[in-house]
Structures are given as C-alpha cells and as structure tokens.
CSV table of C-alpha atoms and ligand atoms in Angstrom, one decimal:
chain,number,residue,atom,x,y,z
A,408,MET,CA,83.4,34.6,135.2
A,409,PHE,CA,85.1,37.8,136.5
A,410,SER,CA,87.1,36.1,139.4
A,411,ASP,CA,87.0,33.1,141.7
A,412,ARG,CA,85.2,35.0,144.5
A,413,PHE,CA,82.6,36.2,142.0
A,414,ASP,CA,82.0,32.6,141.0
A,415,GLN,CA,81.9,31.5,144.6
A,416,LEU,CA,79.3,34.1,145.4
A,417,VAL,CA,77.2,32.9,142.4
A,418,GLN,CA,77.5,29.3,143.7
A,419,ALA,CA,76.6,30.4,147.3
A,420,LEU,CA,73.5,32.2,146.0
A,421,ARG,CA,72.3,29.0,144.4
A,422,ILE,CA,71.3,27.6,147.8
A,423,LEU,CA,68.4,30.0,147.9
A,424,PRO,CA,65.1,28.3,146.9
A,425,SER,CA,64.1,28.8,143.2
A,426,VAL,CA,67.3,30.7,142.3
A,427,GLY,CA,68.9,29.1,139.2
A,428,PRO,CA,72.3,29.8,137.6
A,429,LYS,CA,71.0,32.8,135.6
A,430,SER,CA,69.4,34.6,138.5
A,431,ALA,CA,72.3,33.8,140.8
A,432,GLN,CA,74.6,35.6,138.3
A,433,ARG,CA,72.2,38.5,138.1
A,434,MET,CA,72.0,38.7,141.9
A,435,ALA,CA,75.8,38.6,142.3
A,436,LEU,CA,76.3,41.4,139.7
A,437,HIS,CA,73.6,43.5,141.2
A,438,LEU,CA,75.2,43.2,144.7
A,439,ILE,CA,78.7,43.9,143.5
A,440,MET,CA,77.8,46.7,141.1
A,441,LYS,CA,74.9,48.4,142.9
A,442,ASN,CA,74.7,47.5,146.6
A,443,ARG,CA,77.8,46.4,148.4
A,444,GLU,CA,76.5,47.8,151.7
A,445,GLY,CA,73.4,45.7,151.3
A,446,ALA,CA,75.5,42.7,150.6
A,447,LEU,CA,77.5,43.2,153.8
A,448,GLY,CA,74.2,43.7,155.7
A,449,LEU,CA,72.9,40.5,154.3
A,450,ALA,CA,76.0,38.6,155.3
A,451,TYR,CA,75.6,40.0,158.9
A,452,ALA,CA,71.9,39.1,159.0
A,453,LEU,CA,72.7,35.5,157.8
A,454,ASN,CA,75.3,35.1,160.5
A,455,GLU,CA,73.1,36.6,163.2
A,456,ALA,CA,70.0,34.6,162.3
A,457,THR,CA,71.9,31.3,161.9
A,458,THR,CA,73.6,31.8,165.3
A,459,HIS,CA,70.7,32.9,167.4
A,460,ILE,CA,67.5,31.3,166.1
A,461,HIS,CA,66.6,27.9,167.4
A,462,GLU,CA,63.5,25.8,168.4
A,463,CYS,CA,61.1,26.9,171.0
A,464,SER,CA,61.3,24.5,173.9
A,465,ILE,CA,57.5,24.3,174.3
A,466,CYS,CA,56.0,24.4,170.7
A,467,HIS,CA,59.1,23.7,168.6
A,468,SER,CA,58.5,26.7,166.4
A,469,LEU,CA,61.4,29.2,166.0
A,470,THR,CA,62.7,31.7,168.5
A,471,GLU,CA,65.8,33.5,169.8
A,472,ASP,CA,64.7,32.9,173.4
A,473,GLU,CA,64.0,29.8,175.5
A,474,VAL,CA,60.3,30.1,174.6
A,475,CYS,CA,58.7,31.8,171.5
A,476,ASN,CA,56.5,35.0,171.6
A,477,ILE,CA,53.4,33.0,171.1
A,478,CYS,CA,54.1,30.5,173.9
A,479,ALA,CA,55.1,33.3,176.2
A,480,SER,CA,52.0,35.4,175.4
A,481,SER,CA,49.3,35.6,178.1
A,482,GLU,CA,46.9,36.9,175.4
A,483,ARG,CA,46.6,33.7,173.5
A,484,ASP,CA,44.0,31.1,174.3
A,485,GLU,CA,45.7,28.2,176.2
A,486,GLU,CA,42.7,25.9,175.6
A,487,LEU,CA,43.1,25.9,171.8
A,488,LEU,CA,46.1,24.1,170.3
A,489,CYS,CA,46.9,24.1,166.6
A,490,VAL,CA,49.1,21.2,165.4
A,491,VAL,CA,51.1,21.9,162.3
A,492,GLU,CA,54.0,20.3,160.4
A,493,SER,CA,56.5,23.1,160.3
A,494,PRO,CA,57.3,26.7,161.4
A,495,ALA,CA,56.3,27.8,157.9
A,496,ASP,CA,52.8,26.6,158.7
A,497,VAL,CA,52.8,28.7,161.9
A,498,MET,CA,53.8,31.7,159.8
A,499,ALA,CA,51.0,31.1,157.2
A,500,ILE,CA,48.3,30.7,159.9
A,501,GLU,CA,49.5,33.7,161.9
A,502,GLN,CA,49.5,35.8,158.7
A,503,SER,CA,45.9,34.7,158.0
A,504,GLY,CA,44.9,36.2,161.3
A,505,SER,CA,42.5,33.4,161.9
A,506,PHE,CA,43.8,31.8,165.1
A,507,ARG,CA,44.4,33.1,168.6
A,508,GLY,CA,45.4,29.9,170.4
A,509,LYS,CA,48.8,28.3,170.8
A,510,TYR,CA,50.8,26.0,168.5
A,511,HIS,CA,52.5,22.7,168.4
A,512,VAL,CA,55.0,22.1,165.6
A,513,LEU,CA,55.6,18.4,164.8
A,514,GLY,CA,58.6,19.1,162.5
A,515,GLY,CA,57.3,16.7,159.8
A,516,HIS,CA,54.7,14.1,159.2
A,517,LEU,CA,54.4,10.3,159.6
A,518,SER,CA,56.2,8.5,156.8
A,519,PRO,CA,56.8,4.9,157.7
A,520,LEU,CA,58.7,4.2,154.5
A,521,ASP,CA,61.3,6.8,155.4
A,522,GLY,CA,61.5,5.5,159.0
A,523,ILE,CA,59.5,8.5,160.4
A,524,GLY,CA,57.2,7.1,163.1
A,525,PRO,CA,55.4,8.9,166.0
A,526,GLU,CA,58.6,9.2,168.0
A,527,GLU,CA,60.5,11.0,165.3
A,528,ILE,CA,57.9,13.8,165.1
A,529,GLY,CA,57.5,14.1,168.9
A,530,ILE,CA,53.9,12.7,169.2
A,531,PRO,CA,54.6,11.2,172.6
A,532,ALA,CA,55.6,14.8,173.8
A,533,LEU,CA,52.5,16.2,172.3
A,534,ILE,CA,50.3,13.6,174.0
A,535,HIS,CA,52.1,14.4,177.3
A,536,ARG,CA,51.4,18.1,176.6
A,537,LEU,CA,47.7,17.3,176.2
A,538,SER,CA,47.6,15.1,179.3
A,539,SER,CA,47.7,18.2,181.6
A,540,GLY,CA,44.1,18.9,180.7
A,541,GLN,CA,44.6,22.6,179.9
A,542,VAL,CA,43.9,22.1,176.2
A,543,LYS,CA,40.3,21.6,175.3
A,544,GLU,CA,40.5,21.5,171.5
A,545,VAL,CA,43.2,20.5,169.1
A,546,ILE,CA,43.0,21.8,165.6
A,547,LEU,CA,44.8,19.4,163.3
A,548,ALA,CA,46.4,21.7,160.6
A,549,THR,CA,48.8,19.2,159.1
A,550,ASN,CA,49.0,19.5,155.3
A,551,ALA,CA,46.1,18.2,153.1
A,552,THR,CA,48.5,15.6,151.6
A,553,VAL,CA,48.4,11.8,152.0
A,554,GLU,CA,51.0,12.0,154.8
A,555,GLY,CA,49.4,15.0,156.5
A,556,GLN,CA,46.0,13.2,156.5
A,557,ALA,CA,47.6,10.1,157.9
A,558,THR,CA,49.3,12.1,160.6
A,559,ALA,CA,46.0,13.8,161.6
A,560,HIS,CA,44.2,10.4,161.7
A,561,TYR,CA,47.0,8.9,163.8
A,562,LEU,CA,46.7,11.8,166.3
A,563,VAL,CA,42.9,11.3,166.6
A,564,GLU,CA,43.5,7.6,167.4
A,565,ALA,CA,46.4,8.3,169.8
A,566,THR,CA,44.3,10.8,171.8
A,567,LYS,CA,41.1,8.7,172.1
A,568,HIS,CA,41.7,8.2,175.9
A,569,LEU,CA,42.0,12.0,176.5
A,570,PRO,CA,39.0,14.4,177.1
A,571,VAL,CA,40.1,16.7,174.3
A,572,GLN,CA,38.2,17.6,171.2
A,573,MET,CA,40.0,17.0,167.9
A,574,THR,CA,39.1,19.0,164.8
A,575,ARG,CA,40.6,19.2,161.3
A,576,ILE,CA,40.9,22.3,159.2
A,577,ALA,CA,38.3,22.4,156.4
A,578,GLN,CA,39.2,21.1,153.0
A,579,GLY,CA,37.4,22.2,149.8
A,580,VAL,CA,37.5,24.7,147.0
A,581,PRO,CA,40.0,27.5,147.7
A,582,GLN,CA,38.9,31.2,147.7
A,583,GLY,CA,38.6,32.4,144.2
A,584,GLY,CA,38.8,28.8,142.9
A,585,GLU,CA,37.1,28.2,139.6
A,586,LEU,CA,35.5,24.8,139.5
A,587,GLU,CA,36.7,23.9,136.1
A,588,TYR,CA,40.4,24.2,137.3
A,589,ILE,CA,40.0,22.4,140.6
A,590,ASP,CA,41.2,18.8,140.7
A,591,SER,CA,38.5,16.2,141.0
A,592,HIS,CA,39.7,14.9,144.4
A,593,THR,CA,39.3,18.3,145.9
A,594,LEU,CA,36.0,18.8,144.2
A,595,SER,CA,34.6,15.4,145.5
A,596,GLN,CA,35.8,16.3,149.0
A,597,ALA,CA,34.1,19.7,148.7
A,598,VAL,CA,30.8,18.1,147.7
A,599,HIS,CA,31.0,15.5,150.4
A,600,ASN,CA,31.7,18.1,153.1
A,601,ARG,CA,29.1,20.5,151.8
A,602,MET,CA,27.7,23.0,154.4
A,603,ARG,CA,24.1,23.8,155.0
A,604,MET,CA,23.2,27.4,154.1
A,605,LYS,CA,19.5,27.5,154.9
B,547,MET,CA,57.5,37.0,162.7
B,548,PHE,CA,59.4,34.5,164.8
B,549,SER,CA,62.0,36.9,166.2
B,550,ASP,CA,63.8,40.2,165.4
B,551,ARG,CA,66.7,38.5,163.8
B,552,PHE,CA,64.4,36.5,161.6
B,553,ASP,CA,62.7,39.7,160.4
B,554,GLN,CA,66.0,41.3,159.9
B,555,LEU,CA,67.1,38.4,157.7
B,556,VAL,CA,63.9,38.7,155.7
B,557,GLN,CA,64.5,42.5,155.2
B,558,ALA,CA,68.1,41.9,154.2
B,559,LEU,CA,67.1,39.3,151.6
B,560,ARG,CA,64.8,42.0,150.0
B,561,ILE,CA,67.9,43.7,148.5
B,562,LEU,CA,68.2,40.9,146.1
B,563,PRO,CA,66.7,41.7,142.7
B,564,SER,CA,63.2,40.4,142.1
B,565,VAL,CA,62.8,39.1,145.6
B,566,GLY,CA,59.5,40.4,147.1
B,567,PRO,CA,58.3,40.0,150.7
B,568,LYS,CA,56.9,36.5,150.2
B,569,SER,CA,60.0,35.0,148.6
B,570,ALA,CA,62.2,36.7,151.2
B,571,GLN,CA,60.2,35.0,153.9
B,572,ARG,CA,60.4,31.7,152.1
B,573,MET,CA,64.1,32.0,151.6
B,574,ALA,CA,64.7,32.9,155.3
B,575,LEU,CA,62.7,29.9,156.5
B,576,HIS,CA,64.4,27.6,154.0
B,577,LEU,CA,67.9,28.8,155.2
B,578,ILE,CA,67.0,28.5,159.0
B,579,MET,CA,65.2,25.2,158.7
B,580,LYS,CA,67.1,23.4,156.0
B,581,ASN,CA,70.5,24.9,155.3
B,582,ARG,CA,72.3,26.8,158.1
B,583,GLU,CA,75.6,25.7,156.7
B,584,GLY,CA,74.7,27.1,153.3
B,585,ALA,CA,73.6,30.4,155.0
B,586,LEU,CA,77.0,30.7,156.7
B,587,GLY,CA,78.7,29.9,153.4
B,588,LEU,CA,76.6,32.6,151.7
B,589,ALA,CA,77.5,35.1,154.4
B,590,TYR,CA,81.2,34.3,153.9
B,591,ALA,CA,81.0,34.6,150.1
B,592,LEU,CA,79.2,37.9,150.3
B,593,ASN,CA,81.9,39.3,152.6
B,594,GLU,CA,84.7,38.0,150.5
B,595,ALA,CA,83.3,39.2,147.2
B,596,THR,CA,82.4,42.6,148.5
B,597,THR,CA,85.9,43.1,150.0
B,598,HIS,CA,88.0,41.8,147.1
B,599,ILE,CA,86.2,42.5,143.8
B,600,HIS,CA,86.9,45.9,142.2
B,601,GLU,CA,87.2,47.6,138.8
B,602,CYS,CA,89.9,46.4,136.4
B,603,SER,CA,92.4,49.3,135.9
B,604,ILE,CA,92.4,48.9,132.1
B,605,CYS,CA,88.9,47.9,131.0
B,606,HIS,CA,86.8,48.8,134.1
B,607,SER,CA,85.2,45.4,134.2
B,608,LEU,CA,85.4,43.4,137.5
B,609,THR,CA,88.4,41.7,138.9
B,610,GLU,CA,90.2,40.8,142.2
B,611,ASP,CA,93.6,41.7,140.8
B,612,GLU,CA,95.0,45.0,139.3
B,613,VAL,CA,94.0,43.8,135.8
B,614,CYS,CA,91.2,41.4,134.8
B,615,ASN,CA,91.7,38.0,133.2
B,616,ILE,CA,90.7,39.2,129.8
B,617,CYS,CA,93.0,42.3,129.8
B,618,ALA,CA,95.8,40.1,131.1
B,619,SER,CA,95.3,37.3,128.5
B,620,SER,CA,97.8,37.1,125.6
B,621,GLU,CA,95.3,35.0,123.7
B,622,ARG,CA,92.8,37.7,123.1
B,623,ASP,CA,93.0,39.9,120.0
B,624,GLU,CA,94.4,43.3,121.0
B,625,GLU,CA,93.3,44.8,117.7
B,626,LEU,CA,89.6,44.3,118.5
B,627,LEU,CA,87.9,46.3,121.2
B,628,CYS,CA,84.3,45.8,122.3
B,629,VAL,CA,82.8,48.8,124.1
B,630,VAL,CA,79.9,48.0,126.5
B,631,GLU,CA,77.9,49.8,129.1
B,632,SER,CA,78.5,47.5,132.1
B,633,PRO,CA,80.3,44.3,133.4
B,634,ALA,CA,76.9,42.5,133.0
B,635,ASP,CA,77.3,43.1,129.2
B,636,VAL,CA,80.8,41.7,129.3
B,637,MET,CA,79.4,38.6,130.9
B,638,ALA,CA,76.6,38.3,128.4
B,639,ILE,CA,79.0,38.6,125.4
B,640,GLU,CA,81.5,36.2,126.9
B,641,GLN,CA,78.8,33.7,127.5
B,642,SER,CA,77.7,34.0,123.9
B,643,GLY,CA,81.3,32.9,122.9
B,644,SER,CA,81.2,35.2,120.0
B,645,PHE,CA,84.1,37.5,120.7
B,646,ARG,CA,87.8,37.0,121.2
B,647,GLY,CA,89.0,40.6,121.5
B,648,LYS,CA,89.3,42.9,124.5
B,649,TYR,CA,86.7,45.1,126.3
B,650,HIS,CA,86.1,48.6,127.5
B,651,VAL,CA,83.4,49.1,130.0
B,652,LEU,CA,81.9,52.6,130.1
B,653,GLY,CA,80.0,52.2,133.3
B,654,GLY,CA,76.9,53.7,131.9
B,655,HIS,CA,75.6,55.7,128.9
B,656,LEU,CA,75.3,59.4,128.0
B,657,SER,CA,72.4,61.0,129.6
B,658,PRO,CA,72.6,64.8,129.5
B,659,LEU,CA,69.4,65.3,131.5
B,660,ASP,CA,71.0,63.3,134.4
B,661,GLY,CA,74.2,65.2,134.1
B,662,ILE,CA,76.0,62.2,132.6
B,663,GLY,CA,78.3,63.5,129.8
B,664,PRO,CA,81.4,62.1,128.1
B,665,GLU,CA,83.6,62.7,131.2
B,666,GLU,CA,81.3,60.8,133.5
B,667,ILE,CA,81.5,57.6,131.5
B,668,GLY,CA,85.3,57.9,130.8
B,669,ILE,CA,85.1,58.6,127.1
B,670,PRO,CA,88.3,60.7,127.2
B,671,ALA,CA,90.1,57.7,128.7
B,672,LEU,CA,88.7,55.5,126.0
B,673,ILE,CA,89.9,57.9,123.2
B,674,HIS,CA,93.3,58.0,124.9
B,675,ARG,CA,93.3,54.2,124.8
B,676,LEU,CA,92.5,54.2,121.1
B,677,SER,CA,95.2,56.8,120.3
B,678,SER,CA,98.0,54.3,120.8
B,679,GLY,CA,97.0,52.8,117.5
B,680,GLN,CA,96.9,49.2,118.7
B,681,VAL,CA,93.2,48.8,118.3
B,682,LYS,CA,92.1,48.5,114.6
B,683,GLU,CA,88.3,48.0,115.2
B,684,VAL,CA,85.9,49.1,117.9
B,685,ILE,CA,82.7,47.2,118.2
B,686,LEU,CA,80.1,49.4,119.8
B,687,ALA,CA,78.0,47.1,121.9
B,688,THR,CA,76.1,49.6,124.0
B,689,ASN,CA,72.4,48.8,124.5
B,690,ALA,CA,69.9,49.1,121.7
B,691,THR,CA,68.1,51.8,123.7
B,692,VAL,CA,67.8,55.5,122.9
B,693,GLU,CA,70.7,56.3,125.3
B,694,GLY,CA,72.8,53.4,124.1
B,695,GLN,CA,72.4,54.5,120.5
B,696,ALA,CA,73.2,58.1,121.3
B,697,THR,CA,76.4,56.9,123.1
B,698,ALA,CA,77.4,54.8,120.1
B,699,HIS,CA,76.8,57.7,117.7
B,700,TYR,CA,78.8,60.1,120.0
B,701,LEU,CA,81.7,57.7,120.0
B,702,VAL,CA,81.7,57.5,116.2
B,703,GLU,CA,81.9,61.3,116.1
B,704,ALA,CA,84.5,61.6,118.8
B,705,THR,CA,86.9,59.2,117.1
B,706,LYS,CA,86.6,60.6,113.6
B,707,HIS,CA,90.2,61.8,113.7
B,708,LEU,CA,91.6,58.3,114.6
B,709,PRO,CA,92.4,55.6,112.1
B,710,VAL,CA,90.2,53.1,113.8
B,711,GLN,CA,87.2,51.3,112.3
B,712,MET,CA,83.9,51.7,114.3
B,713,THR,CA,81.2,49.0,114.0
B,714,ARG,CA,77.9,48.6,115.7
B,715,ILE,CA,76.4,45.2,116.8
B,716,ALA,CA,73.6,44.2,114.4
B,717,GLN,CA,70.0,45.0,115.3
B,718,GLY,CA,67.0,43.1,114.1
B,719,VAL,CA,64.7,40.3,114.8
B,720,PRO,CA,66.1,38.1,117.6
B,721,GLN,CA,66.7,34.3,117.1
B,722,GLY,CA,63.4,32.5,117.3
B,723,GLY,CA,61.5,35.8,117.0
B,724,GLU,CA,58.0,35.5,115.5
B,725,LEU,CA,57.3,38.6,113.4
B,726,GLU,CA,53.8,39.0,114.7
B,727,TYR,CA,55.2,39.6,118.2
B,728,ILE,CA,58.1,41.9,117.3
B,729,ASP,CA,57.6,45.6,117.9
B,730,SER,CA,57.3,47.7,114.8
B,731,HIS,CA,60.5,49.7,115.5
B,732,THR,CA,62.6,46.6,115.5
B,733,LEU,CA,60.8,45.3,112.5
B,734,SER,CA,61.4,48.5,110.5
B,735,GLN,CA,65.1,48.4,111.5
B,736,ALA,CA,65.3,44.8,110.4
B,737,VAL,CA,63.8,45.6,107.0
B,738,HIS,CA,66.1,48.6,106.6
B,739,ASN,CA,69.2,46.7,107.5
B,740,ARG,CA,68.2,43.6,105.4
B,741,MET,CA,71.2,41.5,104.3
B,742,ARG,CA,71.7,40.1,100.8
B,743,MET,CA,71.5,36.3,100.6
B,744,LYS,CA,72.1,35.7,96.9
C,1465,LIG,ZN1,56.7,28.3,171.3
C,1466,LIG,ZN1,90.2,44.4,132.2
C-alpha cells in the first residue's frame, strides 16, 4: 500500500498464527504510526530468541542452556515423569500448577502413514531414560486425539519389561462443561470412567 | 516460562494490537517451534520498515521517499482533495477503490480539551495548500465521531474565503445494515439525509 517495505512488513506479520491480511495491515500501521520503539524491540527479541533457544538435551523441551530449568531443578520429583507431545504441552501443564515432577517431550506422536514411527519421536531414548530405574511412574499426557492415544498405548506396550508404573491423564467432561454441548464420544468416555463418590 | 529470552519475546509480542498474554505465548511458541526463518524475516521487516518509512512531505501519509506514490502520481485528479485523520483512513479509502484524487492527512482531529487545536493538526498548512487554487473540491472524510464532525465543520468555516467546494462523506445506514440493529442517532441521520429516488 504505502511502500514496498510497508507491504513486506504486512507479509512478514502474516506468519503469526491466526493473523489474516486485515489484522496484519492493522498491526503494521499500529507499529509504524504509534510504536516504532516497540517494533525495534520486537525485532531484537525475535533475533535473540531465534538465535539462543534450542532443545533441552535431557527432556527435549526448550531452553537457552544445555539443560532446561526443570531438568536442572533439584526441587522437582525425579521419580515422576510426564510424557508430552510438545513444549506447548509442558507450558500448559506448568501453568496448571498440577505437576511437580520432570518431563519428556516426544516432539510429536506416532503417525505411521506420515512415516513417523517410534524412532522419529525418540521412543528408544525415552525407554533408555526409564531403564535407569530412577523413574517410578510415567504420566502419559499425550493429546486425547487418535494419534495421542495410539502413542500412549504404544508406550505402555514398549515398557512392559520395565518396573515402572504407567498412568494416563484422565479424560472426561471439562470443567464448566455443559453436558448438552459435549460431544458424545467424550460423554461416553466420561460415563465409562465414572468415579465413585461414596 | 522456558527461558528469559522466551519470556522477552512473549512480552515484545504484546505490543501488537489485540494480542493478549495467551496469544503472545502461542505466537512465540509457534515461531520458535515451527518457523524460525519466518521469525528472522519478521525481525528484518520490522527493522527495515521502522528505519525507512516516514511522512510524505506533501500529504503527510506514509512513504519511503520524499513524496508518496499518490502525491507523485500524474494519474490522480489534482482538483479533488480528500481530507482524512490518519494514514489508516487513506488505506481504507484506497481499498474501497472509490476515490481517484489526492489526499491530505491531518494526523488527528481537533480536541480542545487535549490541547489539540488547528495548529497541532496542520490546518494552516492545509489552507495554504488550498490557496493555490488547484483544488476545486475538498471531500471531508474525517471520522463520523463527535471530534471528526467538529473538525469537518471547523474546516468549512476556515475555508469560507476560498473558492473551493467543501463536501462531507455521506452518513447513514451501512451496507447490509439491518435497521433493528442500527443505533438511533445513525437512523435519525439517515432519515434526515434521505435521498430522492423518483
Ligand atoms: Zn529439560
Ligand atoms: Zn503524499
């Protein structure tokens, strides 16, 4: 619109998730008209983050160091390991404040049709990690999707020979869920996995 | 969350309009996990745009050159001048494809309580521009807000001595507007400014 570099900025902003052409335009105008200092700060933060953030060598979550904060912490329970698909899942569980153990990030889920087998998501490395005997319970927190379920079941089979307890995060009606709006698969799971109250 | 630079990136993304803490986190994770090249491209585009884009010396819209594309164009009607509050308005009118004249960007509207008088939004410069006699009609396209209306009325008064026609963009029910959802002020304007069809 105004100039090539303006259009290039609009295009560059389109890489952000859920930013369409209209919002990219609005963002570009806002930055140029109202917050050039913020724009330069964002450019700096993007360069810094991209250059310095990489996988943790132990859990495969994200860190700037050799090992992430959680793996390095002596205050986290070494006997409890939560297996998730991605660093986004680590973030979600951490923000729920419900877990004080360590993590293992698979970096995906089994998907044979896409050529993603156990090797591709580092299952041999996870089994090696479990072989040391330090972990007593693995909480399988892969997504509640077909692929996430299949990955969880595969891990139960693959660790049969190890003296480690395998659990799966509960599935059911979400907090605040109104039954009439819950899909029937979730509802039938919730009835099947009902918990005794008395 | 994962590291200082990750948190700094999340903070930096918050300067974007309508990006709250949750979307900033989602954006940061998306960039780091899925599109580092895009993140570097965005950093570059932000630096380039911030450094090279400035006000057009004639119309005060945005450009990388001394004068913007529209001011420099010989295909735009020099006799028609559209007065708007901001470059965003230039963009909106250009995208409507409804105007082939030139623009003048005020950079705001009159707001006496905030100390914004005619000088602050360059009205003397606009009157000087009109004095050359080249412009035959000024289309007042300030916003349909109280301040935008006051600014339009002020301009009509301030140009009384000049042989230039002053018009105001129409106000009424927007395209697709259903009367039951239109505010009563707009509706009474629309009735008052009704147009003859036969
Ligand atoms: Zn780690
Ligand atoms: Zn211009």
